[in-house]
Coordinates of C-alpha atoms and ligand atoms in Angstrom, one line a residue:
M36 CA 10.8 30.0 8.9
S37 CA 9.8 30.0 12.6
S38 CA 7.0 27.8 13.8
T39 CA 5.0 30.8 14.9
E40 CA 4.9 32.3 11.5
A41 CA 1.6 32.0 9.6
P42 CA 1.6 29.5 6.8
S43 CA 2.5 31.0 3.4
V44 CA -0.5 32.8 1.9
S45 CA 0.7 31.6 -1.5
A46 CA 0.1 28.0 -0.7
P47 CA -2.3 26.7 -3.2
H48 CA -5.4 24.8 -2.2
G49 CA -5.2 21.0 -2.8
G50 CA -7.8 18.9 -4.5
P51 CA -8.5 18.3 -8.2
T52 CA -8.5 22.1 -8.9
L53 CA -4.8 22.2 -8.5
P54 CA -3.2 22.5 -12.0
Q55 CA -2.6 19.0 -13.2
E56 CA 0.9 19.6 -14.5
R57 CA 4.6 18.7 -13.9
R58 CA 6.4 21.9 -13.1
V59 CA 10.0 22.0 -12.1
V60 CA 11.0 25.6 -11.1
T61 CA 14.0 24.9 -8.8
A62 CA 16.4 22.1 -8.3
I63 CA 14.6 19.4 -6.3
P64 CA 14.9 19.7 -3.3
G65 CA 14.7 23.5 -3.6
P66 CA 15.8 25.9 -0.9
R67 CA 12.5 25.9 1.1
S68 CA 12.4 22.2 1.1
Q69 CA 16.0 22.0 2.2
E70 CA 15.3 24.4 5.0
L71 CA 12.4 22.3 6.2
L72 CA 14.4 19.1 6.0
A73 CA 17.2 20.7 8.0
R74 CA 14.6 21.5 10.7
K75 CA 13.4 17.9 10.4
S76 CA 16.9 16.6 11.1
A77 CA 17.2 18.7 14.2
A78 CA 13.7 18.0 15.6
V79 CA 12.5 14.6 14.3
A80 CA 13.9 11.2 15.4
A81 CA 16.4 9.9 12.8
G82 CA 14.6 6.6 12.5
V83 CA 11.7 8.4 10.8
G84 CA 13.1 8.7 7.3
V85 CA 11.9 10.9 4.4
A86 CA 12.1 9.2 1.0
V87 CA 11.3 12.1 -1.3
P88 CA 13.0 15.2 0.1
I89 CA 10.4 17.9 -0.5
A90 CA 8.2 20.0 1.8
V91 CA 4.6 19.6 0.6
V92 CA 2.2 22.5 0.7
A93 CA -0.7 21.1 -1.4
A94 CA -1.7 18.0 -3.3
G95 CA -4.6 16.9 -5.5
G96 CA -5.5 14.8 -8.5
G97 CA -2.2 13.4 -9.7
V98 CA 0.2 16.1 -8.3
V99 CA 2.0 17.1 -5.2
V100 CA 3.2 20.8 -4.9
D101 CA 6.2 21.7 -2.8
A102 CA 7.1 24.9 -0.9
D103 CA 9.4 26.0 -3.8
G104 CA 6.5 25.9 -6.3
N105 CA 7.5 22.6 -7.9
S106 CA 4.6 20.4 -9.0
L107 CA 5.5 16.7 -8.9
I108 CA 3.6 13.9 -10.6
D109 CA 2.5 11.6 -7.8
L110 CA 3.1 7.9 -8.6
G111 CA 2.9 6.9 -5.0
S112 CA -0.3 8.2 -3.4
G113 CA 1.5 8.4 0.0
I114 CA 1.8 4.6 -0.3
A115 CA -1.5 3.7 -1.8
V116 CA -3.5 5.9 0.5
T117 CA -4.9 8.8 -1.5
S118 CA -6.5 6.6 -4.1
V119 CA -9.6 8.8 -4.5
G120 CA -7.2 11.8 -4.9
N121 CA -5.6 14.0 -2.3
A122 CA -7.9 16.5 -0.6
H123 CA -10.8 14.9 -2.6
P124 CA -13.7 17.5 -2.4
A125 CA -16.2 15.1 -1.0
V126 CA -13.8 13.9 1.7
V127 CA -12.9 17.5 2.6
A128 CA -16.7 18.4 2.8
A129 CA -17.5 15.3 5.0
V130 CA -14.5 16.0 7.3
T131 CA -15.4 19.6 7.6
Q132 CA -19.0 18.9 8.6
Q133 CA -18.0 16.2 11.1
V134 CA -15.3 18.2 12.7
Q135 CA -17.8 20.9 13.4
A136 CA -20.3 18.4 14.9
F137 CA -18.0 16.5 17.2
T138 CA -14.4 15.3 17.0
H139 CA -14.3 12.4 19.4
T140 CA -16.3 10.4 21.9
C141 CA -14.4 7.1 22.0
F142 CA -16.7 4.7 20.3
T143 CA -16.4 2.2 23.2
I144 CA -17.8 4.9 25.5
T145 CA -20.6 6.4 23.4
A146 CA -21.5 5.1 19.9
Y147 CA -22.2 7.2 16.7
D148 CA -23.5 6.6 13.3
G149 CA -20.3 7.0 11.2
Y150 CA -18.5 4.1 12.8
I151 CA -21.5 1.8 12.3
A152 CA -22.0 3.0 8.7
V153 CA -18.4 2.2 7.9
A154 CA -18.8 -1.3 9.4
E155 CA -22.0 -1.8 7.3
A156 CA -20.2 -0.7 4.2
L157 CA -17.2 -3.0 4.8
N158 CA -19.5 -6.0 5.6
R159 CA -21.3 -5.4 2.3
L160 CA -18.2 -4.8 0.1
T161 CA -15.7 -7.4 1.3
P162 CA -15.8 -10.7 -0.5
G163 CA -18.5 -13.2 0.4
D164 CA -22.2 -12.7 1.2
H165 CA -22.1 -14.5 4.6
E166 CA -22.9 -12.6 7.8
K167 CA -20.0 -10.4 8.8
R168 CA -18.9 -8.1 11.6
T169 CA -16.3 -5.3 11.5
A170 CA -14.1 -3.6 14.1
L171 CA -12.3 -0.3 13.4
F172 CA -8.8 0.8 14.4
N173 CA -6.2 3.5 13.4
S174 CA -3.5 1.8 11.4
G175 CA -2.9 -1.2 9.2
A176 CA -0.6 -2.7 11.8
E177 CA -3.2 -2.3 14.5
A178 CA -5.8 -4.1 12.2
V179 CA -3.4 -7.0 11.6
E180 CA -2.7 -7.3 15.3
N181 CA -6.4 -7.5 16.1
A182 CA -7.1 -10.0 13.3
V183 CA -4.5 -12.2 14.9
K184 CA -6.0 -11.7 18.4
I185 CA -9.5 -12.6 17.0
A186 CA -8.2 -15.7 15.1
R187 CA -6.4 -17.0 18.3
K188 CA -9.5 -16.4 20.4
H189 CA -11.7 -18.1 17.9
T190 CA -9.5 -21.2 17.4
G191 CA -7.9 -21.5 20.8
R192 CA -4.7 -22.0 18.9
Q193 CA -1.6 -19.8 18.9
A194 CA 0.5 -20.3 15.7
V195 CA 0.3 -17.7 12.9
V196 CA 1.7 -18.7 9.5
V197 CA 3.1 -15.9 7.3
F198 CA 5.1 -15.8 4.1
D199 CA 8.5 -14.9 2.7
H200 CA 8.6 -11.2 1.6
A201 CA 5.5 -10.4 3.7
Y202 CA 4.9 -6.9 5.2
H203 CA 2.4 -6.4 7.9
G204 CA 3.6 -3.4 9.9
R205 CA 6.1 -2.1 12.5
T206 CA 4.6 -2.8 15.9
N207 CA 6.0 -5.7 17.9
L208 CA 3.7 -8.4 16.7
T209 CA 3.7 -7.1 13.1
M210 CA 7.5 -6.8 13.0
A211 CA 7.5 -10.5 13.8
L212 CA 5.0 -11.1 11.0
T213 CA 7.0 -9.0 8.5
A214 CA 9.8 -10.8 6.6
K215 CA 12.4 -8.2 5.9
N216 CA 15.0 -7.4 8.5
Q217 CA 16.4 -4.1 7.2
P218 CA 15.0 -1.5 7.9
Y219 CA 11.9 -2.9 9.6
K220 CA 13.3 -5.2 12.3
N221 CA 17.0 -4.8 12.7
G222 CA 17.9 -4.4 16.4
F223 CA 14.3 -4.1 17.5
G224 CA 13.8 -7.6 18.9
P225 CA 12.9 -9.7 20.7
F226 CA 9.9 -10.4 18.5
A227 CA 6.6 -12.0 19.3
P228 CA 6.6 -15.8 19.4
E229 CA 4.4 -18.3 17.5
V230 CA 5.0 -16.8 14.1
Y231 CA 6.1 -19.3 11.4
R232 CA 7.3 -18.3 7.9
V233 CA 6.8 -20.4 4.8
P234 CA 7.7 -19.9 1.2
M235 CA 5.6 -17.6 -1.0
S236 CA 4.6 -18.2 -4.6
Y237 CA 6.9 -15.8 -6.5
P238 CA 6.7 -16.7 -10.2
F239 CA 9.8 -14.6 -11.2
R240 CA 12.0 -16.2 -8.6
D241 CA 10.7 -19.6 -7.7
G242 CA 11.6 -21.5 -10.9
G243 CA 8.1 -21.5 -12.4
L244 CA 6.3 -23.5 -9.7
S245 CA 2.5 -23.5 -10.4
G246 CA 0.2 -22.0 -7.8
P247 CA -0.9 -25.4 -6.5
E248 CA 2.7 -26.6 -6.4
A249 CA 3.8 -23.6 -4.5
A250 CA 0.8 -24.0 -2.1
A251 CA 1.7 -27.7 -1.6
R252 CA 5.2 -26.7 -0.7
A253 CA 3.9 -24.2 1.9
I254 CA 1.3 -26.5 3.3
L255 CA 3.8 -29.4 3.7
Q256 CA 6.0 -27.0 5.7
I257 CA 3.1 -26.0 7.9
E258 CA 2.0 -29.6 8.5
K259 CA 5.6 -30.8 9.3
Q260 CA 6.9 -27.8 11.3
V261 CA 3.8 -26.3 12.9
G262 CA 0.9 -28.7 12.8
A263 CA -2.6 -27.7 11.5
E264 CA -4.0 -28.4 15.0
N265 CA -1.7 -25.6 16.4
T266 CA -2.4 -23.1 13.6
A267 CA -4.7 -20.3 14.4
A268 CA -4.3 -18.4 11.1
I269 CA -2.7 -18.1 7.8
L270 CA -2.0 -14.4 7.1
I271 CA -1.3 -13.3 3.6
E272 CA -1.3 -10.3 1.3
P273 CA -3.1 -11.4 -1.9
I274 CA -0.6 -9.3 -3.8
Q275 CA 2.4 -8.4 -1.6
G276 CA 3.0 -4.7 -1.2
E277 CA 6.3 -3.7 0.4
G278 CA 7.6 -7.2 -0.7
G279 CA 7.6 -5.9 -4.3
F280 CA 4.1 -6.4 -5.7
V281 CA 4.6 -10.2 -5.9
V282 CA 1.5 -11.7 -7.5
P283 CA 1.3 -15.4 -6.6
A284 CA 0.8 -17.9 -9.4
P285 CA -2.9 -18.6 -10.1
G286 CA -4.4 -21.2 -7.7
F287 CA -1.9 -20.5 -4.9
L288 CA -4.3 -18.5 -2.7
R289 CA -7.2 -20.8 -3.5
A290 CA -5.3 -23.9 -2.4
L291 CA -4.2 -22.2 0.8
S292 CA -7.6 -21.0 1.6
E293 CA -9.2 -24.4 1.0
W294 CA -6.6 -26.1 3.2
A295 CA -7.3 -23.5 5.9
T296 CA -11.0 -24.1 5.8
A297 CA -10.5 -27.9 5.8
N298 CA -8.3 -27.6 8.9
G299 CA -10.2 -25.0 11.0
V300 CA -7.5 -22.4 10.4
V301 CA -8.7 -18.8 10.0
F302 CA -7.6 -17.4 6.6
I303 CA -6.7 -13.7 6.9
A304 CA -6.2 -11.6 3.7
D305 CA -4.2 -8.5 4.5
E306 CA -5.7 -6.1 2.0
V307 CA -4.3 -3.0 3.7
Q308 CA -2.5 -2.1 0.5
T309 CA -4.5 -4.0 -2.1
G310 CA -8.0 -3.0 -0.9
F311 CA -10.4 -0.4 -2.2
A312 CA -10.2 -0.6 -6.0
R313 CA -6.4 -0.4 -6.1
T314 CA -6.0 -3.6 -8.1
G315 CA -8.9 -3.1 -10.5
A316 CA -11.3 -5.0 -8.1
M317 CA -12.7 -3.7 -4.9
F318 CA -10.5 -6.3 -3.1
A319 CA -7.6 -8.2 -4.6
S320 CA -9.0 -11.5 -3.2
E321 CA -11.7 -11.3 -5.9
H322 CA -9.2 -11.8 -8.7
E323 CA -8.6 -15.3 -7.4
G324 CA -12.2 -15.9 -6.4
I325 CA -11.3 -16.5 -2.7
V326 CA -13.5 -15.6 0.3
P327 CA -11.2 -14.9 3.3
D328 CA -12.5 -15.5 6.8
I329 CA -11.1 -12.1 7.8
V330 CA -10.0 -9.1 5.7
T331 CA -7.8 -6.3 7.1
T332 CA -8.1 -2.9 5.4
A333 CA -6.6 0.6 5.9
K334 CA -4.6 2.7 3.5
G335 CA -7.0 3.6 0.7
M336 CA -10.1 3.5 2.7
A337 CA -10.4 7.0 4.2
G338 CA -9.0 9.4 1.6
G339 CA -5.9 10.1 3.7
L340 CA -7.3 10.0 7.2
P341 CA -6.1 7.3 9.6
L342 CA -8.5 4.5 9.8
S343 CA -8.3 0.7 9.6
A344 CA -10.6 -2.2 9.9
V345 CA -10.9 -5.9 10.6
T346 CA -13.9 -7.5 8.8
G347 CA -14.8 -11.1 9.0
R348 CA -17.3 -14.0 9.5
A349 CA -19.7 -13.1 12.3
D350 CA -18.9 -16.2 14.3
V351 CA -15.2 -15.6 14.1
M352 CA -15.3 -11.9 14.9
D353 CA -17.8 -12.3 17.7
S354 CA -15.6 -14.8 19.5
A355 CA -13.8 -11.9 21.2
H356 CA -15.5 -11.0 24.5
V357 CA -17.0 -7.6 25.2
G358 CA -14.2 -5.1 26.0
G359 CA -11.6 -7.4 24.3
L360 CA -11.3 -5.2 21.2
G361 CA -11.1 -1.4 20.9
G362 CA -8.9 1.5 21.6
T363 CA -9.2 5.2 22.4
Y364 CA -9.3 6.5 18.9
G365 CA -10.3 3.4 16.8
G366 CA -13.0 4.5 14.3
N367 CA -12.6 8.2 15.1
P368 CA -15.7 10.0 13.8
I369 CA -13.7 12.3 11.5
A370 CA -11.9 9.4 9.9
C371 CA -15.2 7.5 9.5
A372 CA -16.8 10.6 7.8
A373 CA -13.8 10.6 5.4
A374 CA -14.1 6.9 4.8
L375 CA -17.8 7.1 4.0
A376 CA -17.1 9.9 1.4
A377 CA -14.2 7.9 -0.1
I378 CA -16.2 4.6 -0.2
D379 CA -19.0 6.5 -2.0
A380 CA -16.4 7.6 -4.6
F381 CA -15.0 4.1 -5.0
E382 CA -18.4 2.7 -5.6
H383 CA -20.0 5.5 -7.7
D384 CA -17.2 7.2 -9.5
G385 CA -16.0 4.2 -11.5
L386 CA -12.7 3.9 -9.6
V387 CA -12.5 0.1 -9.9
E388 CA -12.7 0.4 -13.6
R389 CA -10.3 3.4 -13.5
A390 CA -7.7 1.3 -11.6
A391 CA -8.0 -1.3 -14.4
E392 CA -7.4 1.3 -17.1
I393 CA -4.4 2.7 -15.2
G394 CA -3.1 -0.9 -15.1
T395 CA -3.3 -1.2 -18.9
I396 CA -1.5 2.1 -19.4
V397 CA 1.3 1.2 -17.0
L398 CA 1.7 -2.4 -18.1
D399 CA 1.8 -1.3 -21.8
A400 CA 4.5 1.3 -21.1
L401 CA 6.6 -1.1 -19.0
H402 CA 6.3 -4.1 -21.3
E403 CA 7.4 -1.9 -24.2
A404 CA 10.4 -0.7 -22.2
Q405 CA 11.2 -4.3 -21.1
A406 CA 11.3 -5.5 -24.8
R407 CA 14.3 -3.2 -25.4
D408 CA 15.9 -3.2 -21.9
P409 CA 17.0 -6.5 -20.4
R410 CA 17.6 -4.8 -17.1
I411 CA 13.8 -4.9 -16.6
G412 CA 13.7 -8.5 -15.4
D413 CA 10.0 -8.6 -14.5
V414 CA 6.9 -6.5 -14.9
R415 CA 3.9 -7.5 -12.8
G416 CA 1.0 -6.4 -10.7
R417 CA -2.7 -5.6 -11.2
G418 CA -4.6 -2.4 -11.8
A419 CA -3.0 0.7 -10.3
M420 CA -0.5 -1.5 -8.4
I421 CA 2.2 -2.3 -11.0
A422 CA 6.0 -2.8 -10.5
M423 CA 9.1 -3.7 -12.4
E424 CA 12.0 -5.6 -11.0
L425 CA 15.5 -4.3 -12.1
V426 CA 18.3 -6.9 -12.5
D427 CA 21.8 -7.3 -13.8
P428 CA 21.0 -8.6 -17.3
T429 CA 23.9 -11.0 -17.4
T430 CA 23.5 -12.6 -14.0
G431 CA 19.9 -11.9 -13.2
E432 CA 21.0 -10.5 -9.8
P433 CA 18.8 -7.8 -8.2
D434 CA 20.1 -4.3 -8.9
A435 CA 19.1 -2.1 -6.0
A436 CA 21.7 0.6 -6.8
L437 CA 20.2 1.1 -10.2
T438 CA 16.7 1.3 -8.7
G439 CA 17.9 4.0 -6.3
R440 CA 19.4 6.0 -9.1
V441 CA 16.2 5.9 -11.2
V442 CA 14.2 7.0 -8.2
R443 CA 16.6 9.9 -7.6
Y444 CA 16.4 10.9 -11.3
A445 CA 12.6 10.8 -11.1
T446 CA 12.5 13.0 -8.0
E447 CA 14.9 15.6 -9.6
H448 CA 12.7 15.7 -12.7
G449 CA 9.5 16.1 -10.8
V450 CA 8.1 12.6 -10.4
I451 CA 7.5 10.8 -7.1
A452 CA 8.2 7.1 -7.5
L453 CA 8.7 4.5 -4.8
T454 CA 10.9 1.4 -4.4
A455 CA 10.0 -1.9 -2.8
G456 CA 11.1 -5.5 -2.6
T457 CA 13.2 -7.7 -0.3
Y458 CA 16.2 -7.0 -2.5
G459 CA 15.4 -3.2 -2.9
N460 CA 15.3 -3.6 -6.7
V461 CA 11.6 -3.1 -7.4
L462 CA 10.2 0.2 -8.7
R463 CA 6.5 0.3 -7.9
F464 CA 3.7 2.5 -9.3
L465 CA 0.8 3.4 -7.1
P466 CA -0.8 6.4 -8.7
P467 CA -3.9 8.1 -7.3
L468 CA -6.9 6.7 -9.2
A469 CA -7.7 10.4 -9.8
I470 CA -4.6 10.9 -12.0
D471 CA -5.3 11.8 -15.7
D472 CA -3.8 9.7 -18.5
D473 CA -1.5 12.4 -19.8
L474 CA 0.1 13.0 -16.5
L475 CA 0.4 9.2 -15.8
R476 CA 2.1 8.7 -19.2
E477 CA 4.4 11.6 -18.6
G478 CA 5.4 10.3 -15.2
L479 CA 6.1 6.9 -16.5
S480 CA 8.2 8.2 -19.4
I481 CA 10.3 10.3 -16.9
V482 CA 11.0 7.2 -14.9
L483 CA 11.9 5.2 -18.0
D484 CA 14.1 8.2 -19.1
G485 CA 15.8 7.8 -15.7
L486 CA 16.5 4.1 -16.5
A487 CA 17.8 5.0 -20.0
A488 CA 20.0 7.7 -18.5
H489 CA 21.7 5.1 -16.3
A490 CA 22.2 2.6 -19.1
P491 CA 25.9 1.4 -19.4
D492 CA 26.2 3.2 -22.8
A493 CA 24.2 6.4 -21.8
P494 CA 25.6 9.8 -22.7
P495 CA 26.7 12.0 -19.7
A496 CA 23.7 13.5 -17.9
E497 CA 22.6 17.1 -18.8
P498 CA 21.5 19.4 -15.9
V499 CA 17.8 19.4 -15.3
S500 CA 16.1 22.3 -17.1
T501 CA 13.6 24.1 -14.9
Q502 CA 11.9 25.5 -18.0
S503 CA 11.3 22.7 -20.4
A504 CA 9.9 20.5 -17.6
T505 CA 6.8 22.7 -17.4
T506 CA 4.0 21.0 -19.3
A507 CA 0.7 22.5 -20.3
A508 CA -2.0 22.3 -17.7
V509 CA -4.5 19.6 -18.4
A510 CA -8.1 20.5 -17.6
S511 CA -9.4 18.1 -14.9
Ligands
PLP781 C1 1.2 -0.7 5.0 C2 0.8 -2.0 5.4 C3 0.5 -2.4 6.7 C4 0.8 -1.5 7.9 O1 -0.1 -0.4 7.8 P1 0.3 0.8 8.8 O2 -1.0 1.7 8.6 O3 1.5 1.5 8.2 O4 0.4 0.3 10.1 C5 0.1 -3.7 6.9 N1 -0.1 -4.6 5.9 C6 0.1 -4.2 4.6 C7 -0.1 -5.2 3.5 C8 0.6 -2.9 4.3 O5 0.8 -2.6 3.0

């Protein structure tokens, strides 16, 4: 297919009207997807990988449709982005209306309503009823960078404390903030200075330290190695995303946040992955009853359009001088229109409750599987953000190879599933909140079939049938 050719007229429209079914009609990747990926290899920088080798033509509800006509169950949401559903009708309508009115002014040149309305919504929805201010950016990494800038300006201090297994992005500062070397950092140094890493609370792997004990361990390290008086910010994901959905033991976040407050340190919750209903609360900080000084958001906020935010205490946020924050595209009007439609859906379509229901379905399925399969070392997470950690049952060592094989099985059988974790042995589930129960259960059972198919005593694999994989369309 040449780039001048018109898009295929048979491409279905996205959104919830797309048949909500798993449909495997070719090998995956099929011929058209393979053709596209060959062009990708020739045209796109090798460093930009593609995890699931398909060429997407439409997506909506709980499915992604490829160029070969396969319909895959989406258990990834483009990494927790399309929480309201891909091509959500209200997002599409808002974007369409905005793109016809104006596409860009640069907010720092001339202001517009959408940016301010998103800031008002974030000030209202993020934890705490104190006075807040918001600044908008394009990506999660950019929000985190700006949160650090603001915390440094506010405190007049430089050190930033981050945690083992943390992920905060791929720009220079956020690479330094991110824990994992491969693939995020390897060879890309030197990294930004004044970043200090301390131990996380990781109940499955830290010998059962309680939350307060794990916090005391981290705080001792900060006090001895950095000094509270040098510390501008503690930056933490309330539930770690790329790190493998590590849920800290109860009381860990609260103890850290209390220590930060007592020592004039800005407590920044990176809710880029956990924000906007994902965990069964509007923000994951709420589960632990903490009120961060600053919250960073992005992924789920704008229904798939690039938008991120830093929201925090008015006195902290306003410490940056006029002109010190901004960027050409930050708070783009189209992205803001999308966010306002998505936020309306989060608030009024019961998506917080829906995320909690999804959590119950996923946890039940994984706990049941864990009871008969000792390779499932841990099942954890909250709401529509649940993971399982695969290990060697005799040694307890992480089994990244098995995790990769299960993901490949899932792809071949029409299910998009993602990995995570420092050791690459975490299978994570981030379905769109718009997915229906039947599709969700089917997707999970395929992933668990993949695990069973790679059991040491499993019978040899049968080829994927392209007929039996078609399920009845479920009315949405
Ligand atoms: C994805 C992510 C980021 C980076 O967001 P980008 O939009 O990819 O720059 C930062 N923090 C967390 C917790 C994330 O999950």
